[in-house]
């Protein structure tokens, strides 16, 4: 499955700098608003040391990590929901993403202008939230008028359920809350919510862009953001984008790790960001491993074996017979599929098997 994250925020908060750190794209980064107009597209590998270990054992012809698509979206300003700045384009680009990486400026620098004249990440967050909420309110009220009519005049039970959900969304939005704060009652509501494509229902990771001195421990701006989002169903990550850009330029692994250690960090912010996005979306990884290829595949937590097989090829899911499953730890311990099989550690699983993070799988199918 393809994961697409959109980097959003006000102009000049470090979005394009962050994009360049984590993606294979190169976005223009400059000290003026709307430096980014068309969305910049890039991709990055999902860091996973387990894939490196499997590759060392199998010595495959190729090793293929999972990837994340990254979109650097033009900066938003007040009035975007009504078309101000690059508003309509901005909102359309967000709608196409799976998750939002909301960059907040949490550093002082007199040489970098702020669109509102001063540094206040909580205010900046509220500006973006308000514009997305206004757009969602338009969407919800328009849809609600239609389904209410279907529910009352046509007696449509499904329309009644959708109307109930839309009413709860409308109430939250009118209170200045995002749709993701509304608790969903069951799987049916989760599916309805997904099909509405509401902007404020998307999972969000707040990325606090700090100076180098605050990379490990954060600062007062970060503390303010933590307090502001404590009741949201959202994640928060502290990263020094400018410093990460410098780290990304260091080719030698040992030198990179030494730089990180000096900052008091065990992993780069980029690694933590991608892993955070995975966790935010409830994603996990399974592997295929052999002499030809070692590869990481992305699925949702709770997916069963046929769904995982379908990620590789739709025919695998349609004609699914069974899956041969090796636990990662067993493969590392026994060093080969044959040795795992001989030790009786290979599981034979059917359609109801719930795939676990790190499973190494081989699918048998017939189409």
Coordinates of C-alpha atoms in Angstrom, one line a residue:
X1 CA 0.0 0.0 0.0
X2 CA 1.1 3.5 -0.7
X3 CA 1.4 5.9 2.2
X4 CA 1.2 9.7 1.4
X5 CA 2.0 12.3 4.0
X6 CA 1.4 16.0 3.4
X7 CA 3.7 18.6 5.1
X8 CA 1.6 21.7 6.0
X9 CA 1.8 24.9 8.0
X10 CA 2.1 28.6 7.7
X11 CA 4.7 30.1 5.3
X12 CA 8.3 30.2 6.5
X13 CA 8.0 27.7 9.3
X14 CA 10.5 25.2 7.8
X15 CA 8.3 22.9 5.7
X16 CA 10.5 22.9 2.6
X17 CA 13.6 22.4 4.7
X18 CA 12.0 19.4 6.4
X19 CA 10.8 18.1 3.0
X20 CA 14.4 18.2 1.7
X21 CA 15.7 16.4 4.7
X22 CA 13.3 13.4 4.4
X23 CA 12.7 13.0 0.8
X24 CA 14.5 12.4 -2.5
X25 CA 13.0 15.6 -3.8
X26 CA 14.6 19.0 -3.6
X27 CA 12.2 21.9 -2.8
X28 CA 13.1 25.5 -3.0
X29 CA 13.6 27.0 0.5
X30 CA 13.7 30.7 0.9
X31 CA 12.9 33.5 3.3
X32 CA 9.6 34.8 1.8
X33 CA 6.0 33.6 1.9
X34 CA 4.7 31.2 -0.8
X35 CA 8.1 30.1 -1.8
X36 CA 6.3 26.8 -2.4
X37 CA 3.4 27.2 -4.9
X38 CA 3.1 23.9 -6.7
X39 CA 3.3 20.9 -4.2
X40 CA 6.8 19.3 -4.2
X41 CA 6.7 15.5 -4.4
X42 CA 9.3 13.2 -3.0
X43 CA 9.7 9.8 -1.3
X44 CA 11.8 8.3 1.4
X45 CA 12.5 4.8 2.7
X46 CA 11.0 3.6 5.9
X47 CA 13.9 3.0 8.3
X48 CA 13.9 -0.6 9.5
X49 CA 17.0 -2.3 10.9
X50 CA 15.2 -5.7 10.6
X51 CA 15.4 -5.5 6.8
X52 CA 19.1 -4.9 7.0
X53 CA 19.5 -8.0 9.2
X54 CA 17.5 -10.1 6.8
X55 CA 19.5 -8.9 3.9
X56 CA 22.8 -9.8 5.7
X57 CA 21.5 -13.3 6.2
X58 CA 19.9 -14.0 2.8
X59 CA 22.5 -12.1 0.6
X60 CA 19.7 -11.3 -1.9
X61 CA 20.2 -9.8 -5.4
X62 CA 18.2 -6.8 -4.2
X63 CA 16.8 -5.3 -1.0
X64 CA 13.7 -3.2 -1.2
X65 CA 12.5 -1.1 1.8
X66 CA 9.0 0.2 2.3
X67 CA 8.6 3.8 1.2
X68 CA 6.5 6.9 2.1
X69 CA 5.5 9.5 -0.4
X70 CA 6.0 13.1 0.9
X71 CA 4.2 16.2 -0.4
X72 CA 5.4 19.7 0.5
X73 CA 2.2 21.8 0.3
X74 CA 2.1 25.6 -0.2
X75 CA 1.9 27.6 3.1
X76 CA -1.6 28.4 4.3
X77 CA -2.8 31.8 5.6
X78 CA -5.9 33.2 7.2
X79 CA -8.8 33.1 4.8
X80 CA -7.5 30.0 2.9
X81 CA -11.0 28.4 3.3
X82 CA -12.4 31.3 1.3
X83 CA -9.6 31.2 -1.3
X84 CA -7.1 33.6 0.2
X85 CA -3.4 33.1 -0.7
X86 CA -3.2 29.7 -2.3
X87 CA -6.0 28.4 -0.2
X88 CA -8.2 26.4 -2.6
X89 CA -5.1 24.7 -4.0
X90 CA -3.7 24.1 -0.5
X91 CA -6.9 22.4 0.7
X92 CA -7.2 20.2 -2.4
X93 CA -3.7 19.0 -1.9
X94 CA -4.3 18.1 1.7
X95 CA -7.4 16.1 0.8
X96 CA -5.3 13.7 -1.3
X97 CA -3.0 12.8 1.6
X98 CA -3.3 10.0 4.2
X99 CA -1.8 11.9 7.1
X100 CA -0.8 15.5 7.9
X101 CA 2.7 16.5 9.1
X102 CA 1.8 19.9 10.6
X103 CA 5.1 21.9 11.0
X104 CA 5.1 24.6 13.7
X105 CA 7.9 27.1 14.1
X106 CA 9.3 26.8 17.6
X107 CA 12.5 28.8 17.3
X108 CA 13.5 32.5 17.3
X109 CA 15.5 33.9 14.4
X110 CA 15.3 37.6 13.5
X111 CA 16.6 36.8 10.1
X112 CA 13.6 34.7 9.2
X113 CA 10.4 36.6 8.7
X114 CA 7.1 35.3 10.2
X115 CA 4.0 35.9 8.2
X116 CA 2.2 37.2 11.4
X117 CA 5.2 39.2 12.7
X118 CA 6.0 37.1 15.8
X119 CA 6.7 33.5 16.8
X120 CA 3.7 31.8 18.4
X121 CA 3.3 28.1 17.4
X122 CA -0.1 27.7 19.2
X123 CA -1.5 30.7 17.4
X124 CA -0.1 29.3 14.1
X125 CA -1.7 25.9 14.8
X126 CA -5.1 27.6 15.5
X127 CA -4.9 29.5 12.2
X128 CA -4.4 26.3 10.2
X129 CA -6.9 24.4 12.3
X130 CA -9.6 27.1 11.9
X131 CA -9.2 27.2 8.1
X132 CA -9.5 23.4 7.8
X133 CA -12.4 23.4 10.2
X134 CA -14.3 26.0 8.2
X135 CA -13.8 24.0 5.0
X136 CA -15.0 20.8 6.7
X137 CA -18.0 22.6 8.2
X138 CA -19.0 23.6 4.6
X139 CA -18.6 20.0 3.5
X140 CA -20.5 18.6 6.5
X141 CA -23.5 21.0 6.3
X142 CA -23.8 20.5 2.5
X143 CA -23.8 16.7 2.9
X144 CA -26.1 16.8 6.0
X145 CA -28.8 18.7 4.1
X146 CA -28.9 15.9 1.5
X147 CA -28.8 12.9 3.8
X148 CA -31.4 14.4 6.2
X149 CA -33.9 14.6 3.4
X150 CA -33.1 11.0 2.4
X151 CA -33.6 9.8 6.0
X152 CA -36.8 11.7 6.7
X153 CA -38.7 11.4 3.4
X154 CA -37.3 8.1 2.1
X155 CA -36.9 6.3 5.4
X156 CA -33.3 5.4 4.5
X157 CA -31.8 3.8 7.6
X158 CA -28.2 4.1 6.2
X159 CA -28.8 7.8 5.6
X160 CA -30.1 8.2 9.2
X161 CA -26.8 6.7 10.5
X162 CA -24.8 9.0 8.3
X163 CA -26.9 12.0 9.4
X164 CA -26.3 11.2 13.1
X165 CA -22.5 11.1 12.5
X166 CA -22.6 14.3 10.5
X167 CA -24.5 16.0 13.3
X168 CA -21.8 15.1 15.7
X169 CA -19.1 16.4 13.4
X170 CA -21.1 19.6 12.9
X171 CA -21.3 20.1 16.7
X172 CA -17.6 19.6 17.1
X173 CA -16.7 22.0 14.3
X174 CA -19.0 24.7 15.6
X175 CA -17.1 24.4 18.9
X176 CA -13.8 25.0 17.1
X177 CA -12.8 21.3 17.4
X178 CA -11.4 19.1 14.7
X179 CA -13.4 16.1 13.4
X180 CA -10.7 13.7 14.7
X181 CA -11.8 14.6 18.3
X182 CA -15.3 12.9 17.6
X183 CA -15.4 9.4 19.0
X184 CA -16.6 6.8 16.5
X185 CA -19.0 4.2 17.9
X186 CA -18.2 1.2 15.7
X187 CA -16.5 -0.1 12.5
X188 CA -19.5 1.1 10.4
X189 CA -19.0 4.6 11.5
X190 CA -15.3 4.4 10.9
X191 CA -16.0 3.4 7.3
X192 CA -18.5 6.2 6.9
X193 CA -16.0 8.7 8.3
X194 CA -13.3 7.5 5.9
X195 CA -15.6 8.0 2.9
X196 CA -16.3 11.6 3.9
X197 CA -12.7 12.7 3.3
X198 CA -12.8 15.4 5.9
X199 CA -9.6 17.4 6.3
X200 CA -9.6 17.6 10.1
X201 CA -10.3 13.9 10.3
X202 CA -6.9 13.0 8.9
X203 CA -4.3 11.8 11.4
X204 CA -1.9 14.6 12.3
X205 CA 1.6 14.7 13.7
X206 CA 2.6 18.1 15.0
X207 CA 6.2 18.7 14.1
X208 CA 7.8 21.3 16.4
X209 CA 10.7 22.8 14.4
X210 CA 13.3 24.0 16.9
X211 CA 16.8 25.3 16.9
X212 CA 19.8 23.0 17.4
X213 CA 20.1 23.7 21.1
X214 CA 16.5 22.5 21.7
X215 CA 16.7 19.4 19.5
X216 CA 16.9 16.9 22.3
X217 CA 14.9 18.5 25.1
X218 CA 12.5 20.9 23.4
X219 CA 11.8 24.4 24.7
X220 CA 9.0 26.7 26.0
X221 CA 7.4 26.9 22.6
X222 CA 7.2 23.1 22.5
X223 CA 5.8 22.9 26.0
X224 CA 3.0 25.3 24.9
X225 CA 2.2 23.1 21.9
X226 CA 2.1 20.0 24.1
X227 CA -0.4 21.7 26.3
X228 CA -2.5 22.9 23.4
X229 CA -2.9 19.5 21.8
X230 CA -3.2 17.3 24.9
X231 CA -6.8 16.6 24.2
X232 CA -6.4 15.9 20.5
X233 CA -6.0 12.5 19.0
X234 CA -2.6 13.5 17.6
X235 CA 1.1 12.9 17.9
X236 CA 3.9 15.4 18.5
X237 CA 7.6 15.3 17.4
X238 CA 10.5 17.7 18.1
X239 CA 12.9 18.2 15.3
X240 CA 15.6 20.7 14.3
X241 CA 15.0 20.8 10.5
X242 CA 18.0 23.0 9.7
X243 CA 20.3 20.7 11.7
X244 CA 18.6 17.6 10.1
X245 CA 19.5 19.1 6.7
X246 CA 23.1 19.2 7.8
X247 CA 23.0 15.6 9.0
X248 CA 21.5 14.5 5.7
X249 CA 24.6 15.8 3.9
X250 CA 26.9 13.6 6.0
X251 CA 27.6 10.5 4.0
X252 CA 29.6 8.5 6.5
X253 CA 27.4 6.6 9.0
X254 CA 29.8 6.8 11.9
X255 CA 30.1 10.6 11.5
X256 CA 26.3 11.0 11.4
X257 CA 25.9 9.0 14.6
X258 CA 28.6 11.1 16.3
X259 CA 26.8 14.3 15.3
X260 CA 23.6 12.9 16.7
X261 CA 25.3 11.8 19.9
X262 CA 26.6 15.3 20.4
X263 CA 23.1 16.6 20.1
X264 CA 21.9 14.1 22.7
X265 CA 19.9 12.1 20.1
X266 CA 20.0 8.3 19.5
X267 CA 18.2 8.5 16.1
X268 CA 17.8 11.3 13.5
X269 CA 14.6 13.3 13.5
X270 CA 13.8 12.0 10.1
X271 CA 13.8 8.4 11.3
X272 CA 11.6 9.3 14.3
X273 CA 9.3 11.3 12.0
X274 CA 8.7 8.4 9.5
X275 CA 8.2 5.9 12.4
X276 CA 5.8 8.4 14.0
X277 CA 3.8 8.6 10.9
X278 CA 3.6 4.8 10.7
X279 CA 2.4 4.6 14.3
X280 CA -0.1 7.4 13.7
X281 CA -1.7 5.6 10.8
X282 CA -1.7 2.2 12.6
X283 CA 0.7 0.6 10.0
X284 CA 3.1 -2.2 10.4
X285 CA 5.5 -4.2 8.3
X286 CA 5.8 -7.8 7.1
X287 CA 8.7 -9.2 5.0
X288 CA 9.4 -11.5 2.2
X289 CA 13.0 -12.9 2.2
X290 CA 15.0 -15.1 -0.1
X291 CA 18.0 -15.3 -2.4
X292 CA 16.4 -13.1 -5.1
X293 CA 14.9 -10.4 -2.9
X294 CA 14.4 -9.2 0.7
X295 CA 11.5 -6.7 0.9
X296 CA 9.4 -4.9 3.4
X297 CA 5.7 -4.5 2.8
X298 CA 3.3 -2.1 4.5
X299 CA -0.1 -3.2 5.9
X300 CA -2.5 -2.0 8.6
X301 CA -2.4 -3.4 12.0
X302 CA -5.1 -6.1 12.3
X303 CA -5.0 -7.1 8.6
X304 CA -5.4 -10.8 7.9
X305 CA -3.2 -13.0 5.7
X306 CA -5.2 -12.7 2.5
X307 CA -5.1 -8.9 2.8
X308 CA -1.3 -9.0 3.2
X309 CA -1.0 -11.3 0.2
X310 CA -3.0 -8.7 -1.8
X311 CA -0.5 -6.0 -1.1
X312 CA 2.0 -8.1 -3.1
X313 CA -0.4 -8.9 -5.9
X314 CA -4.2 -8.9 -6.2
X315 CA -4.1 -12.5 -7.5
X316 CA -2.5 -13.6 -4.3
X317 CA -5.5 -12.4 -2.3
X318 CA -8.1 -13.7 -4.8
X319 CA -6.6 -17.2 -4.9
X320 CA -5.3 -17.3 -1.3
X321 CA -4.8 -20.9 0.0
X322 CA -2.5 -20.5 3.0
X323 CA 0.5 -18.6 4.3
X324 CA 3.8 -20.0 5.6
X325 CA 4.8 -17.7 8.4
X326 CA 8.2 -17.4 10.2
X327 CA 8.7 -15.1 13.1
X328 CA 11.5 -12.6 12.6
X329 CA 13.3 -13.8 15.8
X330 CA 13.2 -17.4 14.6
X331 CA 14.6 -16.5 11.2
X332 CA 17.5 -14.6 12.7
X333 CA 18.2 -17.4 15.2
X334 CA 18.1 -20.3 12.6
X335 CA 19.6 -18.2 9.7
X336 CA 17.5 -19.9 6.9
X337 CA 14.0 -21.0 5.9
X338 CA 15.1 -24.6 5.7
X339 CA 16.6 -24.5 9.2
X340 CA 13.4 -22.9 10.6
X341 CA 11.3 -25.6 8.9
X342 CA 13.5 -28.4 10.2
X343 CA 13.2 -27.0 13.7
X344 CA 9.4 -27.0 13.5
X345 CA 9.2 -23.2 13.8
X346 CA 7.3 -22.5 10.6
X347 CA 3.6 -21.8 11.0
X348 CA 1.0 -22.8 8.4
X349 CA -1.8 -20.2 8.6
X350 CA -5.2 -19.8 7.0
X351 CA -7.5 -16.9 6.0
X352 CA -8.2 -15.8 9.6
X353 CA -4.5 -15.4 10.6
X354 CA -3.9 -11.8 11.8
X355 CA -0.5 -10.8 10.5
X356 CA 2.0 -9.6 13.2
X357 CA 4.6 -6.9 12.8
X358 CA 7.8 -8.4 11.5
X359 CA 6.4 -11.7 10.2
X360 CA 8.2 -13.2 7.3
X361 CA 5.7 -14.7 4.9
X362 CA 5.4 -16.9 1.9
X363 CA 1.9 -17.2 0.2
X364 CA 0.4 -20.2 -1.6
X365 CA -2.4 -19.3 -4.0
X366 CA -4.3 -20.6 -7.0
X367 CA -6.1 -18.5 -9.6

